[in-house]
mmCIF file of C-alpha atoms in Angstrom:
data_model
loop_
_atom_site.group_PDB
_atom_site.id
_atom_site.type_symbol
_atom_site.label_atom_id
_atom_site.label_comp_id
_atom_site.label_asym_id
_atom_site.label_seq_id
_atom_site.Cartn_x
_atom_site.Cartn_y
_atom_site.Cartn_z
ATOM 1 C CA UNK A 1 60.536 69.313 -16.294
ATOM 2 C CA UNK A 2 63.057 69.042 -13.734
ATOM 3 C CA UNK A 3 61.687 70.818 -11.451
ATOM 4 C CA UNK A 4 58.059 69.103 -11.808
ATOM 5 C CA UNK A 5 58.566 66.083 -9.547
ATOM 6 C CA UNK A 6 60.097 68.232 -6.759
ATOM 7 C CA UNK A 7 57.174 69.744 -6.292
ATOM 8 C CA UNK A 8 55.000 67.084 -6.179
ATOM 9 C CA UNK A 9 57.014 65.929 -3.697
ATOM 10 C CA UNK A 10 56.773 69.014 -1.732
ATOM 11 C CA UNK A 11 52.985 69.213 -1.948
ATOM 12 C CA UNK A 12 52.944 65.471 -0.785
ATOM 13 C CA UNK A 13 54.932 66.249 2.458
ATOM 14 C CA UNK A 14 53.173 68.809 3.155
ATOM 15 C CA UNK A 15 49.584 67.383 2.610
ATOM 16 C CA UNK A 16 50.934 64.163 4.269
ATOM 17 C CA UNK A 17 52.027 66.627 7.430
ATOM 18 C CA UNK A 18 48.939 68.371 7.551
ATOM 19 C CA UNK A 19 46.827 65.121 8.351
ATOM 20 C CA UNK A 20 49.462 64.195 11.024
ATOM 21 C CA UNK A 21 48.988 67.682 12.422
ATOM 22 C CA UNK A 22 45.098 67.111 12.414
ATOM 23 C CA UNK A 23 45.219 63.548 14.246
ATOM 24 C CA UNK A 24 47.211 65.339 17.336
ATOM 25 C CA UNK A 25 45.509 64.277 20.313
ATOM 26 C CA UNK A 26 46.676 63.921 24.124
ATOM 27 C CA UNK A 27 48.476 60.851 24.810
ATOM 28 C CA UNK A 28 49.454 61.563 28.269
ATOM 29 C CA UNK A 29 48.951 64.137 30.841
ATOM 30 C CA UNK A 30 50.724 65.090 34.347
ATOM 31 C CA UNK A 31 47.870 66.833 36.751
ATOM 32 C CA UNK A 32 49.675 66.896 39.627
ATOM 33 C CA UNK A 33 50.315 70.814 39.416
ATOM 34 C CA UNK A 34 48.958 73.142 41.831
ATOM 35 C CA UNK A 35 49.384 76.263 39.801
ATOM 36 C CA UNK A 36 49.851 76.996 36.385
ATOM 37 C CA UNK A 37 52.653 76.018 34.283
ATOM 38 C CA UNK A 38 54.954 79.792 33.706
ATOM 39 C CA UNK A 39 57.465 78.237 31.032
ATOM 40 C CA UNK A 40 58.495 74.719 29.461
ATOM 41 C CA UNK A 41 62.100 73.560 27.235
ATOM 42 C CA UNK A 42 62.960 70.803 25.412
ATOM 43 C CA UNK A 43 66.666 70.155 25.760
ATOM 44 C CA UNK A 44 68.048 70.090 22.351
ATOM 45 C CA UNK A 45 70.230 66.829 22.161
ATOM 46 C CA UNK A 46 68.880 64.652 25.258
ATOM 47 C CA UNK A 47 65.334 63.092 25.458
ATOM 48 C CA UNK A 48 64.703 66.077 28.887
ATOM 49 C CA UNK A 49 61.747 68.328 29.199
ATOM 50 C CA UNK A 50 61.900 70.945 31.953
ATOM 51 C CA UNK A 51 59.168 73.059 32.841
ATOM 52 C CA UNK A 52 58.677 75.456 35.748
ATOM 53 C CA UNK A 53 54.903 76.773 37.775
ATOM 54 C CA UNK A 54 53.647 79.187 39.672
ATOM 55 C CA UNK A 55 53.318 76.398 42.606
ATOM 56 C CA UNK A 56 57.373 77.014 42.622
ATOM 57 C CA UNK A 57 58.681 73.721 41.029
ATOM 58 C CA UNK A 58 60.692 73.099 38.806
ATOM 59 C CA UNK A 59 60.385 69.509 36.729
ATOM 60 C CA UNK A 60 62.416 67.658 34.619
ATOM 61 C CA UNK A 61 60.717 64.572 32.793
ATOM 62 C CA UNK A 62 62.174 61.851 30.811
ATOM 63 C CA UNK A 63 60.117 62.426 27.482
ATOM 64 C CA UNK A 64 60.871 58.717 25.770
ATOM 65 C CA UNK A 65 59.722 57.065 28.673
ATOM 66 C CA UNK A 66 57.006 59.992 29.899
ATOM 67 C CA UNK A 67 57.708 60.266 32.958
ATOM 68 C CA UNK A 68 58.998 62.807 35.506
ATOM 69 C CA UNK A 69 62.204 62.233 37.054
ATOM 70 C CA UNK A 70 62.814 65.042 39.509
ATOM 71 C CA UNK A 71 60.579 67.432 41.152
ATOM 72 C CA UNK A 72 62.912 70.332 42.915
ATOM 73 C CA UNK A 73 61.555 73.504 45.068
ATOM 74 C CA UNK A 74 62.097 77.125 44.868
ATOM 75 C CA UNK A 75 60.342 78.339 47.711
ATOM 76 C CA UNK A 76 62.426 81.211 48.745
ATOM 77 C CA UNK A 77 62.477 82.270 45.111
ATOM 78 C CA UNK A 78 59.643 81.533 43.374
ATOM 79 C CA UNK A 79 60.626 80.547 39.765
ATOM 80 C CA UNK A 80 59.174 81.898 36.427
ATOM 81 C CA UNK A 81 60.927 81.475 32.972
ATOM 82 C CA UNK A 82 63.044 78.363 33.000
ATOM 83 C CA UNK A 83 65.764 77.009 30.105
ATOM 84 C CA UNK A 84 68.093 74.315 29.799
ATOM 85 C CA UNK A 85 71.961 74.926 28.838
ATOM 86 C CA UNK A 86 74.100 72.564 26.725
ATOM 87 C CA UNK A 87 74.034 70.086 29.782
ATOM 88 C CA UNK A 88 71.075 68.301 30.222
ATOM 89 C CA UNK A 89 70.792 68.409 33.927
ATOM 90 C CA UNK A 90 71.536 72.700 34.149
ATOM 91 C CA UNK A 91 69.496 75.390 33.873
ATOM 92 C CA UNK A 92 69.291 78.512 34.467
ATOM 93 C CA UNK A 93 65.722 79.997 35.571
ATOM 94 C CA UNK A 94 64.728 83.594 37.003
ATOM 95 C CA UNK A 95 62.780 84.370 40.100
ATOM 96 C CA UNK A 96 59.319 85.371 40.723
ATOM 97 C CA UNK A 97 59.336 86.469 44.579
ATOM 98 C CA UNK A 98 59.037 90.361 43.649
ATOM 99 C CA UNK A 99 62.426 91.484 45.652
ATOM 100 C CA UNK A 100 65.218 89.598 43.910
ATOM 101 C CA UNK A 101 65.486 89.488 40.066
ATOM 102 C CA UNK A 102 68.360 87.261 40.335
ATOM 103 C CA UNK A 103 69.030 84.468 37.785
ATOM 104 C CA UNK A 104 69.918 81.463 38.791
ATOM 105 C CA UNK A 105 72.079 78.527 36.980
ATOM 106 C CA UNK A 106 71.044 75.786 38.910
ATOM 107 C CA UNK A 107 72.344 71.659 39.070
ATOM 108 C CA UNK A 108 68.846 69.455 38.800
ATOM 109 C CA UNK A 109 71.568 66.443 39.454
ATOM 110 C CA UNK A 110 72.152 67.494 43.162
ATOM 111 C CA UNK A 111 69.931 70.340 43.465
ATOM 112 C CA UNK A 112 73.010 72.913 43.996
ATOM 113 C CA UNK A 113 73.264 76.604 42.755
ATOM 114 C CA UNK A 114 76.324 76.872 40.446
ATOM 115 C CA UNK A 115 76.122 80.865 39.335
ATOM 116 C CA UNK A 116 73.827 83.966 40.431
ATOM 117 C CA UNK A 117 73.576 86.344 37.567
ATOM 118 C CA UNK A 118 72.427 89.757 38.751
ATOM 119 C CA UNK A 119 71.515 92.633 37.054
ATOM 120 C CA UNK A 120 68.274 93.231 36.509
ATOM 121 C CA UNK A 121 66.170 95.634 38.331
ATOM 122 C CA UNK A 122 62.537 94.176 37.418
ATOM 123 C CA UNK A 123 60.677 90.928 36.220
ATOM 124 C CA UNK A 124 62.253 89.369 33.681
ATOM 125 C CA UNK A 125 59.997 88.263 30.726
ATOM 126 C CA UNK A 126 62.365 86.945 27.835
ATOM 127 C CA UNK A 127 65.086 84.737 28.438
ATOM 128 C CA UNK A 128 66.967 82.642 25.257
ATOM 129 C CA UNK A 129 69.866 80.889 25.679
ATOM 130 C CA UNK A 130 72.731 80.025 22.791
ATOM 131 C CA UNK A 131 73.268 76.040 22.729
ATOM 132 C CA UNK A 132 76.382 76.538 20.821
ATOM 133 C CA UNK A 133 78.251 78.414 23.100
ATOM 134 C CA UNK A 134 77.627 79.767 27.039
ATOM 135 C CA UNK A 135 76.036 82.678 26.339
ATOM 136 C CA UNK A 136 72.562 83.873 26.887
ATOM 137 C CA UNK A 137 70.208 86.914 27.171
ATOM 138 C CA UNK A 138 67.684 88.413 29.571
ATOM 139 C CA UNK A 139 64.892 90.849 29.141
ATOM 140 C CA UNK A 140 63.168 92.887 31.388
ATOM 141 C CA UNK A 141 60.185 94.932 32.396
ATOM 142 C CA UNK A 142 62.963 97.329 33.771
ATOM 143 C CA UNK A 143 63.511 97.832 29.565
ATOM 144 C CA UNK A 144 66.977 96.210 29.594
ATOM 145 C CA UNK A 145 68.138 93.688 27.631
ATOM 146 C CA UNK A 146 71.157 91.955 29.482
ATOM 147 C CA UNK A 147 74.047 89.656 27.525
ATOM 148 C CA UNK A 148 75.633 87.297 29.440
ATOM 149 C CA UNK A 149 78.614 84.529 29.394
ATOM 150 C CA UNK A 150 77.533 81.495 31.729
ATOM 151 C CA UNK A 151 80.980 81.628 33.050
ATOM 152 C CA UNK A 152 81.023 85.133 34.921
ATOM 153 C CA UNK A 153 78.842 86.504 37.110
ATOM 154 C CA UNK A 154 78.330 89.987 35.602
ATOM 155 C CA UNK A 155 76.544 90.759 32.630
ATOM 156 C CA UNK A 156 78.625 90.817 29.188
ATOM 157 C CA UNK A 157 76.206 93.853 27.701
ATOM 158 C CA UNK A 158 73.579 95.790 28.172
ATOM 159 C CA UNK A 159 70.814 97.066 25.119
ATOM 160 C CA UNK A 160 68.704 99.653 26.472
ATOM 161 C CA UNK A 161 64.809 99.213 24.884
ATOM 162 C CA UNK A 162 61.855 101.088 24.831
ATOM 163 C CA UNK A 163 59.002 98.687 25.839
ATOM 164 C CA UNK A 164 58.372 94.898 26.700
ATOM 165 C CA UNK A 165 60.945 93.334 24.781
ATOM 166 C CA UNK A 166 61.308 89.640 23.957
ATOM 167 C CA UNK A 167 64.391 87.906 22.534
ATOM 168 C CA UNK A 168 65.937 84.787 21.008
ATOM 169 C CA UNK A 169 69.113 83.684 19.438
ATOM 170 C CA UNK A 170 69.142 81.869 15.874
ATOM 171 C CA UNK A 171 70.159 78.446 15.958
ATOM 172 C CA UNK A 172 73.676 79.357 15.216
ATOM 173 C CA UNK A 173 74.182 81.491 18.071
ATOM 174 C CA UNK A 174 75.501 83.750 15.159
ATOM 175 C CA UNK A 175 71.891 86.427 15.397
ATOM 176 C CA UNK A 176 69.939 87.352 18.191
ATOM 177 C CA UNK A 177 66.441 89.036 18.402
ATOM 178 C CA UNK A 178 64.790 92.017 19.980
ATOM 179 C CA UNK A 179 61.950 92.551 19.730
ATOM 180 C CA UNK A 180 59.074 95.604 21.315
ATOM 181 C CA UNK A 181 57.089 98.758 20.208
ATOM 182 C CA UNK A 182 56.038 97.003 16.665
ATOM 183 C CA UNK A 183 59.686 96.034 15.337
ATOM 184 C CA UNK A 184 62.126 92.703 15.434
ATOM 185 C CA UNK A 185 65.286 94.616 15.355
ATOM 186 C CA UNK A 186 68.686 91.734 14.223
ATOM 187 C CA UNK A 187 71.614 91.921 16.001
ATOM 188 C CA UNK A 188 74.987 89.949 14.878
ATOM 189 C CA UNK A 189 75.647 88.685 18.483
ATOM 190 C CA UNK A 190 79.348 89.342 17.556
ATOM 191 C CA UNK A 191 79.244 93.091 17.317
ATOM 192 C CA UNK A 192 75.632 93.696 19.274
ATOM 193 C CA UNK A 193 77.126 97.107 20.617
ATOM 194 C CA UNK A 194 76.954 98.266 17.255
ATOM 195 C CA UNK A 195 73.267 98.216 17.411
ATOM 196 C CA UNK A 196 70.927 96.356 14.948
ATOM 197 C CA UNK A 197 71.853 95.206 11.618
ATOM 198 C CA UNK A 198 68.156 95.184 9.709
ATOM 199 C CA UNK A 199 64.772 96.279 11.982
ATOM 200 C CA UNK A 200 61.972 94.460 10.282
ATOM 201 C CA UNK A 201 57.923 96.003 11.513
ATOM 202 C CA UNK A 202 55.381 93.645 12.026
ATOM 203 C CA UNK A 203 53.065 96.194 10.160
ATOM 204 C CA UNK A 204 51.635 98.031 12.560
ATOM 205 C CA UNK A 205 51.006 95.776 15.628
ATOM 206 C CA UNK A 206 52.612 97.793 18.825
ATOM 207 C CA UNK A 207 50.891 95.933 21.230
ATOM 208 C CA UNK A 208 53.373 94.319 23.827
ATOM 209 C CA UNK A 209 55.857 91.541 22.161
ATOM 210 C CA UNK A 210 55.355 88.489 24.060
ATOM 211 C CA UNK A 211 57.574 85.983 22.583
ATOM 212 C CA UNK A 212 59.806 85.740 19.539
ATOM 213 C CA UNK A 213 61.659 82.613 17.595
ATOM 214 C CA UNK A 214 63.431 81.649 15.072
ATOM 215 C CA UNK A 215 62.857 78.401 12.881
ATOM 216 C CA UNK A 216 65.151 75.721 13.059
ATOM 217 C CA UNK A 217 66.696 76.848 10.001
ATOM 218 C CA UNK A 218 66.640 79.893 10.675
ATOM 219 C CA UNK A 219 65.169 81.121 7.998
ATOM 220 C CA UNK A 220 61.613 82.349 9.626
ATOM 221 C CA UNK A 221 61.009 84.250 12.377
ATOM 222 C CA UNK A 222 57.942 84.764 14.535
ATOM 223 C CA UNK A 223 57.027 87.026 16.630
ATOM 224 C CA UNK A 224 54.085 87.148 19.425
ATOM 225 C CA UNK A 225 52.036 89.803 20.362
ATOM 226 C CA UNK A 226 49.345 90.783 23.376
ATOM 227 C CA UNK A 227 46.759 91.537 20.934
ATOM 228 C CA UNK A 228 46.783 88.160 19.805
ATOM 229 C CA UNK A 229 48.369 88.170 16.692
ATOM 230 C CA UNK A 230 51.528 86.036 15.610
ATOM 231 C CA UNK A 231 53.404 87.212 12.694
ATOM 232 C CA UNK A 232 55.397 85.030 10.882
ATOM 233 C CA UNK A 233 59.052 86.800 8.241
ATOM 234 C CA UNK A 234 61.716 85.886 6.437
ATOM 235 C CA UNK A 235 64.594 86.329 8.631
ATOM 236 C CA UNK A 236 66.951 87.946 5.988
ATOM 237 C CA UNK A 237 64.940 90.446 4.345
ATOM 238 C CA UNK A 238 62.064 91.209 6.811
ATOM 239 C CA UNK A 239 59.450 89.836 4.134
ATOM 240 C CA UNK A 240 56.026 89.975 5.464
ATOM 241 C CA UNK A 241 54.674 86.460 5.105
ATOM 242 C CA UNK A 242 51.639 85.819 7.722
ATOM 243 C CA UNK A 243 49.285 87.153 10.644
ATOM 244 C CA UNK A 244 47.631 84.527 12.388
ATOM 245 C CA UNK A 245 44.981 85.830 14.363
ATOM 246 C CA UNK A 246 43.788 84.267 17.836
ATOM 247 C CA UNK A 247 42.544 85.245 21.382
ATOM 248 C CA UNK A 248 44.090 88.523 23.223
ATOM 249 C CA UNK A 249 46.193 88.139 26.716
ATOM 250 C CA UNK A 250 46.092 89.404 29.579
ATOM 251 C CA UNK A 251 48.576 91.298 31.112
ATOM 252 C CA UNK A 252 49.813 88.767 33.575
ATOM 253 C CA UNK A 253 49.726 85.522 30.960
ATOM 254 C CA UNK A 254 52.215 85.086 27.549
ATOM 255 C CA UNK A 255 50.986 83.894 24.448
ATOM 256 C CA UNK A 256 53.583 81.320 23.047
ATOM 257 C CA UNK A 257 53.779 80.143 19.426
ATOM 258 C CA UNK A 258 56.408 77.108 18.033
ATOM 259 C CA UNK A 259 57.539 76.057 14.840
ATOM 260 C CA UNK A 260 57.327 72.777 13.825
ATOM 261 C CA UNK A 261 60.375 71.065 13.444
ATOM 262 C CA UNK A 262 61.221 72.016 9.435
ATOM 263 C CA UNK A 263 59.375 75.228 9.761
ATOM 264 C CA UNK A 264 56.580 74.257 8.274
ATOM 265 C CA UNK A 265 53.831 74.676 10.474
ATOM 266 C CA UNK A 266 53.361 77.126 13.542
ATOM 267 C CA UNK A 267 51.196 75.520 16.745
ATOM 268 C CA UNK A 268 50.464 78.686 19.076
ATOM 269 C CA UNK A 269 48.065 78.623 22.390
ATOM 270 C CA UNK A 270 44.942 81.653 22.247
ATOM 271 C CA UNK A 271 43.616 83.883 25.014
ATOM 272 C CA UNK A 272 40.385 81.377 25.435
ATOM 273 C CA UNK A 273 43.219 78.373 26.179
ATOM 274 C CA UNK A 274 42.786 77.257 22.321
ATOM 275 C CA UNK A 275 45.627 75.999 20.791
ATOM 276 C CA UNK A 276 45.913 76.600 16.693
ATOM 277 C CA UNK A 277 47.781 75.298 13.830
ATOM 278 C CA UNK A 278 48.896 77.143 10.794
ATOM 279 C CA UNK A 279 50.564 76.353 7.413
ATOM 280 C CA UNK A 280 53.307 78.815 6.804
ATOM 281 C CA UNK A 281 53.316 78.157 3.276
ATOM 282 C CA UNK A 282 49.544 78.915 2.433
ATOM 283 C CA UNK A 283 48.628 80.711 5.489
ATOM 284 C CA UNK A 284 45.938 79.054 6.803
ATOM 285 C CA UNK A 285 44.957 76.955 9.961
ATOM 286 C CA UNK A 286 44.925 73.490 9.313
ATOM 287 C CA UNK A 287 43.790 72.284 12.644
ATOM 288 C CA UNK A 288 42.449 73.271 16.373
ATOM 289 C CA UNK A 289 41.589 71.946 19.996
ATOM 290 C CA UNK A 290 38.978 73.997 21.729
ATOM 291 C CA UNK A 291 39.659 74.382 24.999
ATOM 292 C CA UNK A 292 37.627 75.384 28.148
ATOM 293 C CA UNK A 293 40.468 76.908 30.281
ATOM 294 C CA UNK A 294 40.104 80.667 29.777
ATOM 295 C CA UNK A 295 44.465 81.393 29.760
ATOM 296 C CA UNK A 296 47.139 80.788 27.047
ATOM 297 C CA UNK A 297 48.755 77.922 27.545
ATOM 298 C CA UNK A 298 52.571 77.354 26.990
ATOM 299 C CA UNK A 299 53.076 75.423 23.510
ATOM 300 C CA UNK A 300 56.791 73.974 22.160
ATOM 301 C CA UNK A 301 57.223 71.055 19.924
ATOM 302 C CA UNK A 302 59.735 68.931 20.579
ATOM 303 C CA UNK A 303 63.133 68.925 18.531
ATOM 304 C CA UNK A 304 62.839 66.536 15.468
ATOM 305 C CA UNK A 305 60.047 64.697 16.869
ATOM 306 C CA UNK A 306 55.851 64.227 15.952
ATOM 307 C CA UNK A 307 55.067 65.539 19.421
ATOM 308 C CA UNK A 308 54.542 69.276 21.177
ATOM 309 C CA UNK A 309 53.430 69.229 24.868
ATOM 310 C CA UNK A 310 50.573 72.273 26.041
ATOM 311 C CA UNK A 311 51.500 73.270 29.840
ATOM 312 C CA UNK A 312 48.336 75.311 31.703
ATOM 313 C CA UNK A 313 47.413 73.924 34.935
ATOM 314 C CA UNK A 314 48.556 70.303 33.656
ATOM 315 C CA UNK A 315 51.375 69.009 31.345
ATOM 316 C CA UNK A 316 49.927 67.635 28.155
ATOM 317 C CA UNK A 317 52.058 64.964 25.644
ATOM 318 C CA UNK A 318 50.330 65.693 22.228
ATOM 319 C CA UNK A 319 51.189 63.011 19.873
ATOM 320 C CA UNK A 320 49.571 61.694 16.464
ATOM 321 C CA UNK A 321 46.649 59.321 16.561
ATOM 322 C CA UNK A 322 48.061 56.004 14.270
ATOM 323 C CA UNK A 323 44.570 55.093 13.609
ATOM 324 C CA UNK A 324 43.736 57.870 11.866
ATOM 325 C CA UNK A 325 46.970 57.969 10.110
ATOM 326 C CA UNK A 326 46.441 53.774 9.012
ATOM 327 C CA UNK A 327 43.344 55.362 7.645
ATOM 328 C CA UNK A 328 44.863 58.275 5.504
ATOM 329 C CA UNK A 329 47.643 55.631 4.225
ATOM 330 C CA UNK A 330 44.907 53.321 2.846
ATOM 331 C CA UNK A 331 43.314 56.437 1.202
ATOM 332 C CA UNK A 332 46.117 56.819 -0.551
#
C-alpha cells in the first residue's frame, strides 16, 4: 500500500510533462545570423545563453528578458565549440581557422583574452567543462583527449583514443566521459591516468560519437552517434535502457541530444533538421517538429526551466503553449 500513491504520483508527473512537452512551440526567434549556429550553453546559475556560428560571432543573450546583449567577433580565429565557466561573462571557445587549434578563455565583459590553451594538433570536436572546479577537457580529431586546469596554460593530461571521441564531466565534476569506436569508457577525474573505471558498449553502434551527457543527476548517460542513433544507460552499471532512432549526419554537422531537466525526457535534433522527443522511462517519442532545413540543429534545454532553444541558421526560444496547457488542466 505504501508504495501505491507514489506511483500514481509518478505516472501523473510524467503524463502531466508529456503534454507540456507536446505544446512546445517557438516563442521567439533571433534571424540575424549569417551562418549556421556551431554550438550553444546555458550558464548554469545566471539567466546567460552563449552561442557561437560559423559567421564568427560569438553571442551572449539575456534569456529572462530574450534578448541579446553582446555580439563579439572572432575574425582572425574563426570560432566553433563555445562554453561558459563558473563566471557568467567567461568562456572559453576553440578556433575554426584551420592553422591554430588554440583554445581560448575569453572576457565577453571587455572583450579581452585571459588564457591560450594549446595543445592540440587538429579540430577540436568535444569540449566539457567542470562548473565545480576550473577544470575542463578537449577532444580532438588529432585522437587526443586533453585535461586541463583553467589556471595554467599547459595541459594537465593527456588520454590517447582511437577514433572521434566526445566527452563530458558528471555534474559533480567527480566522472568524466569518453566516448568513440562503440564504447563510453568512465573515468574518476581524480585518478584519470589510471585509465577507465567501467567501459559500457552502446551495442554495436561504431559509427563516429558525436556528443555525450550526463543527466542532471547523473544517473543517465547519453551518448550520440553519426548514424543517427542516441542511446540512452544507466551511468553506474552500463544498463542498456534506449535507442532512439532519427536522421544520419553528415560528416561536417553534430547531432546533439539534451536531457530534460529531471532526466526524464531526451529532446535531440535529426539529420532532416527534425527535432524529437523521447520518454526515457517507456521509450517512446512523445512529440516532434518537422522541419524543412536539411542539417541537425543544436538542441539544450535550459537548467531547471520549461524552455530548450534549437540553433541552425536562427536561434529559436521553445517554450510551452499556456493555452493548450489551460485546456489539459480543465480536462482534468
Amino acid at each position: 500500500m505504501a508504495g501505491g500513491p507514489t506511483d500514481r504520483e509518478d505516472k501523473v508527473s510524467l503524463e502531466t510533462t508529456e503534454e507540456i512537452l507536446q505544446s512546445m512551440e517557438v516563442g521567439m526567434t533571433f534571424r540575424d545570423y549569417s551562418g549556421r549556429i556551431s554550438s550553444m550553453d546555458f550558464h548554469k546559475t545566471s539567466n546567460f545563453l552563449v552561442t557561437a556560428s560559423d559567421d564568427e560571432s560569438i553571442r551572449l543573450y539575456d534569456v529572462a528578458n530574450a534578448t541579446c546583449l553582446k555580439t563579439i567577433n572572432s575574425k582572425k580565429y574563426g570560432v566553433d565549440l563555445v562554453s561558459f565557466t563558473s563566471h557568467p561573462t567567461t568562456v572559453i571557445y576553440s578556433s575554426k581557422n584551420g592553422w591554430d587549434e588554440s583554445l581560448r578563455l575569453l572576457s565577453l565583459h571587455d572583450n579581452k583574452y585571459l588564457w591560450y590553451f594549446k595543445g592540440h594538433r587538429d579540430r577540436v570536436v568535444s569540449l566539457s567543462l567542470c562548473y565545480r572546479k576550473e577544470y575542463f577537457i578537449s577532444g580532438s580529431l588529432d585522437r587526443t583527449v586533453l585535461l586541463w586546469d583553467q589556471r595554467a596554460e599547459k595541459c594537465q593530461g593527456l588520454l590517447r583514443v582511437q577514433g572521434r571521441p566526445a566527452t563530458a564531466y558528471d555534474e559533480q565534476g567527480l566522472v568524466f566521459a569518453i566516448a568513440f569506436g562503440g564504447y563510453i569508457r568512465m573515468f574518476d577525474a581524480r585518478y584519470f591516468d589510471k585509465g577507465p573505471f567501467e567501459i559500457f558498449s552502446v551495442g554495436g553502434d561504431v559509427s563516429d560519437a558525436n556528443s555525450v551527457k550526463f543527466s542532471n543527476d547523473g544517473r543517465l548517460v547519453l551518448l550520440t552517434t553519426k548514424d543517427g542513433h542516441i542511446h540512452v544507460l544507466d551511468s553506474s552499471r552500463g544498463t542498456h535502457l534506449s535507442t532512439y532512432n532519427v536522421q544520419p549526419v553528415s560528416s561536417s554537422s553534430t547531432l546533439e541530444a539534451s536531457f530534460s531537466p529531471e532526466g526524464m525526457f531526451v529532446i535531440s535534433g535529426s539529420g532532416d533538421g527534425s527535432v524529437y522527443a523521447w520518454s526515457v522511462r517507456s521509450g517512446k517519442e512523445v512529440a516532434s517538429w518537422m522541419s524543412t532545413d536539411t542539417e541537425p540543429p543544436m538542441i539544450k534545454w535550459a537548467p531547471g526551466s520549461l524552455m530548450f532553444v534549437t540553433g541552425s541558421s536562427e536561434l529559436s526560444f521553445w517554450i510551452p503553449d499556456l493555452s493548450k496547457l489551460a485546456a489539459y488542466v480543465g480536462r482534468k
